[in-house]
Amino acid sequence: MIVADIQKSSLKEQRLQFIRNHQQAFDVEPIYPLRLFEDFVMGVEGDCTIEASCKIELDKLIASRFMLFFKDQAQEWQNYLAQSLAFFRQVENRVGVKLYYSLLQQFLGDNFDFSKLEVLSAGIDLRTNLADSSVKMHIRIGDYPEKLETAFLLSDGAADGNYLSGFVNLIGFYFYFNGKSEIEIYAEVREDDFFKPETINQVWQNFPKSALKPLQASNLFFTGLSKANNNPVLYYCLKNRQDLMNYFRLNDTAERVHSFYQHQDILPIMWVGTAQQELEKTRIENVRLYYSVFQSAEVQKLWVLGKRQEAKGKGEEKQVYLTSLGNAIL
């Protein structure tokens, strides 16, 4: 019991260290409510993934962006939702902050079937101007057509349900401190479907070659659709973050971010988000980069094993470790 408690405490400290390392590397100021988010992260029991991201706009770096993904095998989704909303309500305690949950409330309704929920995350996207800051939540559902229909209706024309219903499982909600709220619909294609005729005919024919090239190194592709984004954001999940520079011509600010994370003990995968127009340029000036760590006792053991095999240079055993790590995460 004592050993388990010590291990649990150690994992929580690692979550906080990951967040603090990101803050220190990119001179993140302690903007409200960053400390409340840290407390929220430390209060989560069980397995989780912590994601840190940077949004680059020309030479401007926005780095106060973090998400927590609930990954606990107990899948007590209703409790996780309540815990996330409790954090949001804490954020509202400050004068001048008002969050409106109407979009989320309409989506959930009165009798939401939590057995259909597959992923839940909560996070922050902070700015020095308090009104521009936001808290956010992502909900992934499976085989729940009535809720997909609700999400499309709430998107107010940003996403066409007649065309996209077979490609959507993930919905994002964004609550700004000035009372504004947004919903984002994520259309996705998995690696197994990349080269199916129906995918080529229905999806890829709408994109230029510059947008398709990164698929060679990806296992998942998203398009983020919302009223707020005139230019839909394309998201690529790279199987190996080492491939980033091979497929994306980044500016110096983005390269600095990626250089830091090349030397961190984090997951090998990463996400990249940018508009189609950026991919057609000689250099990408506006981009989002996402890096993450997965916190669980099982993965911690596998991670140590992988580091040992890496030090010994045993390729075959290291591959077994990577496979096991992937299974533990998924």
CSV table of N, CA and C in Angstrom, one decimal, residues 6-64:
chain,number,residue,atom,x,y,z
A,6,ILE,N,3.5,5.8,-2.9
A,6,ILE,CA,4.7,6.5,-3.3
A,6,ILE,C,4.8,6.6,-4.8
A,7,GLN,N,4.4,5.5,-5.4
A,7,GLN,CA,4.5,5.5,-6.9
A,7,GLN,C,3.5,6.5,-7.5
A,8,LYS,N,2.3,6.5,-6.9
A,8,LYS,CA,1.2,7.4,-7.4
A,8,LYS,C,1.7,8.9,-7.2
A,9,SER,N,2.3,9.2,-6.1
A,9,SER,CA,2.8,10.5,-5.8
A,9,SER,C,3.9,10.9,-6.8
A,10,SER,N,4.7,10.0,-7.1
A,10,SER,CA,5.8,10.2,-8.1
A,10,SER,C,5.3,10.5,-9.4
A,11,LEU,N,4.3,9.8,-9.9
A,11,LEU,CA,3.7,10.0,-11.2
A,11,LEU,C,3.1,11.4,-11.3
A,12,LYS,N,2.4,11.8,-10.2
A,12,LYS,CA,1.8,13.1,-10.2
A,12,LYS,C,2.9,14.2,-10.2
A,13,GLU,N,4.0,14.0,-9.5
A,13,GLU,CA,5.0,15.0,-9.6
A,13,GLU,C,5.6,15.1,-11.0
A,14,GLN,N,5.7,14.0,-11.7
A,14,GLN,CA,6.2,14.0,-13.1
A,14,GLN,C,5.3,14.8,-14.0
A,15,ARG,N,4.0,14.7,-13.8
A,15,ARG,CA,3.0,15.5,-14.5
A,15,ARG,C,3.4,17.0,-14.4
A,16,LEU,N,3.5,17.4,-13.1
A,16,LEU,CA,3.8,18.8,-12.8
A,16,LEU,C,5.1,19.2,-13.4
A,17,GLN,N,6.1,18.3,-13.3
A,17,GLN,CA,7.4,18.7,-13.9
A,17,GLN,C,7.4,18.9,-15.4
A,18,PHE,N,6.6,18.1,-16.1
A,18,PHE,CA,6.5,18.2,-17.5
A,18,PHE,C,5.9,19.6,-17.8
A,19,ILE,N,4.9,20.0,-17.1
A,19,ILE,CA,4.3,21.3,-17.3
A,19,ILE,C,5.3,22.4,-17.0
A,20,ARG,N,6.0,22.3,-15.9
A,20,ARG,CA,6.9,23.3,-15.5
A,20,ARG,C,8.1,23.4,-16.4
A,21,ASN,N,8.6,22.3,-16.9
A,21,ASN,CA,9.7,22.3,-17.9
A,21,ASN,C,9.3,23.1,-19.2
A,22,HIS,N,8.0,22.9,-19.6
A,22,HIS,CA,7.5,23.7,-20.8
A,22,HIS,C,7.5,25.2,-20.5
A,23,GLN,N,7.0,25.5,-19.3
A,23,GLN,CA,6.9,26.9,-18.9
A,23,GLN,C,8.3,27.6,-18.9
A,24,GLN,N,9.2,26.9,-18.3
A,24,GLN,CA,10.6,27.4,-18.2
A,24,GLN,C,11.2,27.5,-19.6
A,25,ALA,N,11.1,26.5,-20.4
A,25,ALA,CA,11.7,26.6,-21.7
A,25,ALA,C,11.2,27.7,-22.6
A,26,PHE,N,10.0,28.1,-22.5
A,26,PHE,CA,9.4,29.1,-23.3
A,26,PHE,C,8.9,30.4,-22.6
A,27,ASP,N,9.5,30.6,-21.4
A,27,ASP,CA,9.3,31.8,-20.6
A,27,ASP,C,7.8,32.1,-20.4
A,28,VAL,N,7.1,31.0,-20.1
A,28,VAL,CA,5.6,31.2,-19.8
A,28,VAL,C,5.4,31.9,-18.5
A,29,GLU,N,4.7,33.0,-18.5
A,29,GLU,CA,4.4,33.7,-17.3
A,29,GLU,C,3.3,33.0,-16.5
A,30,PRO,N,3.2,33.2,-15.2
A,30,PRO,CA,2.2,32.5,-14.4
A,30,PRO,C,0.8,33.2,-14.6
A,31,ILE,N,0.3,33.1,-15.8
A,31,ILE,CA,-0.9,33.8,-16.2
A,31,ILE,C,-2.1,33.0,-15.5
A,32,TYR,N,-3.1,33.8,-15.0
A,32,TYR,CA,-4.3,33.2,-14.5
A,32,TYR,C,-5.0,32.4,-15.6
A,33,PRO,N,-5.5,31.2,-15.3
A,33,PRO,CA,-5.4,30.4,-14.1
A,33,PRO,C,-4.5,29.2,-14.2
A,34,LEU,N,-3.2,29.4,-14.6
A,34,LEU,CA,-2.3,28.4,-14.8
A,34,LEU,C,-2.1,27.5,-13.5
A,35,ARG,N,-2.0,28.2,-12.4
A,35,ARG,CA,-1.8,27.4,-11.1
A,35,ARG,C,-3.0,26.6,-10.8
A,36,LEU,N,-4.2,27.1,-11.1
A,36,LEU,CA,-5.4,26.3,-10.9
A,36,LEU,C,-5.4,25.0,-11.7
A,37,PHE,N,-4.9,25.2,-13.0
A,37,PHE,CA,-4.8,24.0,-13.8
A,37,PHE,C,-3.8,23.0,-13.3
A,38,GLU,N,-2.7,23.4,-12.7
A,38,GLU,CA,-1.7,22.5,-12.1
A,38,GLU,C,-2.3,21.8,-11.0
A,39,ASP,N,-3.1,22.5,-10.2
A,39,ASP,CA,-3.8,21.8,-9.0
A,39,ASP,C,-4.8,20.8,-9.6
A,40,PHE,N,-5.5,21.1,-10.6
A,40,PHE,CA,-6.4,20.2,-11.3
A,40,PHE,C,-5.7,18.9,-11.7
A,41,VAL,N,-4.6,19.1,-12.4
A,41,VAL,CA,-3.8,18.0,-12.9
A,41,VAL,C,-3.3,17.1,-11.7
A,42,MET,N,-2.9,17.7,-10.7
A,42,MET,CA,-2.4,17.0,-9.5
A,42,MET,C,-3.5,16.2,-8.8
A,43,GLY,N,-4.7,16.7,-8.9
A,43,GLY,CA,-5.8,16.1,-8.2
A,43,GLY,C,-6.5,14.9,-9.0
A,44,VAL,N,-6.0,14.7,-10.2
A,44,VAL,CA,-6.6,13.6,-11.0
A,44,VAL,C,-5.9,12.2,-10.6
A,45,GLU,N,-6.8,11.3,-10.2
A,45,GLU,CA,-6.3,9.9,-9.9
A,45,GLU,C,-6.3,9.1,-11.2
A,46,GLY,N,-5.4,8.1,-11.2
A,46,GLY,CA,-5.4,7.1,-12.3
A,46,GLY,C,-4.6,7.6,-13.5
A,47,ASP,N,-4.6,6.9,-14.5
A,47,ASP,CA,-3.8,7.2,-15.7
A,47,ASP,C,-4.3,8.4,-16.5
A,48,CYS,N,-3.4,9.1,-17.1
A,48,CYS,CA,-3.8,10.3,-17.9
A,48,CYS,C,-2.6,10.6,-18.8
A,49,THR,N,-3.0,11.4,-19.9
A,49,THR,CA,-2.0,12.0,-20.7
A,49,THR,C,-2.0,13.5,-20.5
A,50,ILE,N,-0.8,14.1,-20.4
A,50,ILE,CA,-0.7,15.5,-20.3
A,50,ILE,C,0.0,16.0,-21.6
A,51,GLU,N,-0.7,17.0,-22.2
A,51,GLU,CA,-0.2,17.6,-23.5
A,51,GLU,C,0.2,19.0,-23.3
A,52,ALA,N,1.3,19.4,-23.8
A,52,ALA,CA,1.8,20.8,-23.9
A,52,ALA,C,1.9,21.2,-25.3
A,53,SER,N,1.4,22.4,-25.7
A,53,SER,CA,1.5,22.8,-27.1
A,53,SER,C,1.9,24.2,-27.2
A,54,CYS,N,2.4,24.6,-28.4
A,54,CYS,CA,2.8,25.9,-28.7
A,54,CYS,C,2.1,26.3,-30.0
A,55,LYS,N,1.5,27.5,-30.0
A,55,LYS,CA,0.9,28.1,-31.2
A,55,LYS,C,1.9,29.2,-31.7
A,56,ILE,N,2.3,29.0,-32.9
A,56,ILE,CA,3.3,30.0,-33.5
A,56,ILE,C,2.6,30.8,-34.6
A,57,GLU,N,2.6,32.1,-34.4
A,57,GLU,CA,2.1,33.1,-35.4
A,57,GLU,C,3.2,34.0,-35.8
A,58,LEU,N,3.8,33.7,-36.9
A,58,LEU,CA,5.0,34.4,-37.4
A,58,LEU,C,6.1,34.2,-36.3
A,59,ASP,N,6.6,35.3,-35.7
A,59,ASP,CA,7.6,35.1,-34.7
A,59,ASP,C,7.0,35.2,-33.3
A,60,LYS,N,5.7,35.2,-33.2
A,60,LYS,CA,5.0,35.2,-31.9
A,60,LYS,C,4.8,33.8,-31.4
A,61,LEU,N,5.2,33.5,-30.1
A,61,LEU,CA,5.0,32.2,-29.5
A,61,LEU,C,4.0,32.2,-28.4
A,62,ILE,N,2.9,31.5,-28.5
A,62,ILE,CA,1.9,31.3,-27.5
A,62,ILE,C,2.1,29.9,-26.9
A,63,ALA,N,2.5,29.9,-25.6
A,63,ALA,CA,2.9,28.6,-25.1
A,63,ALA,C,2.1,28.2,-23.8
A,64,SER,N,1.2,29.0,-23.4
A,64,SER,CA,0.4,28.7,-22.2
A,64,SER,C,-0.8,27.8,-22.6
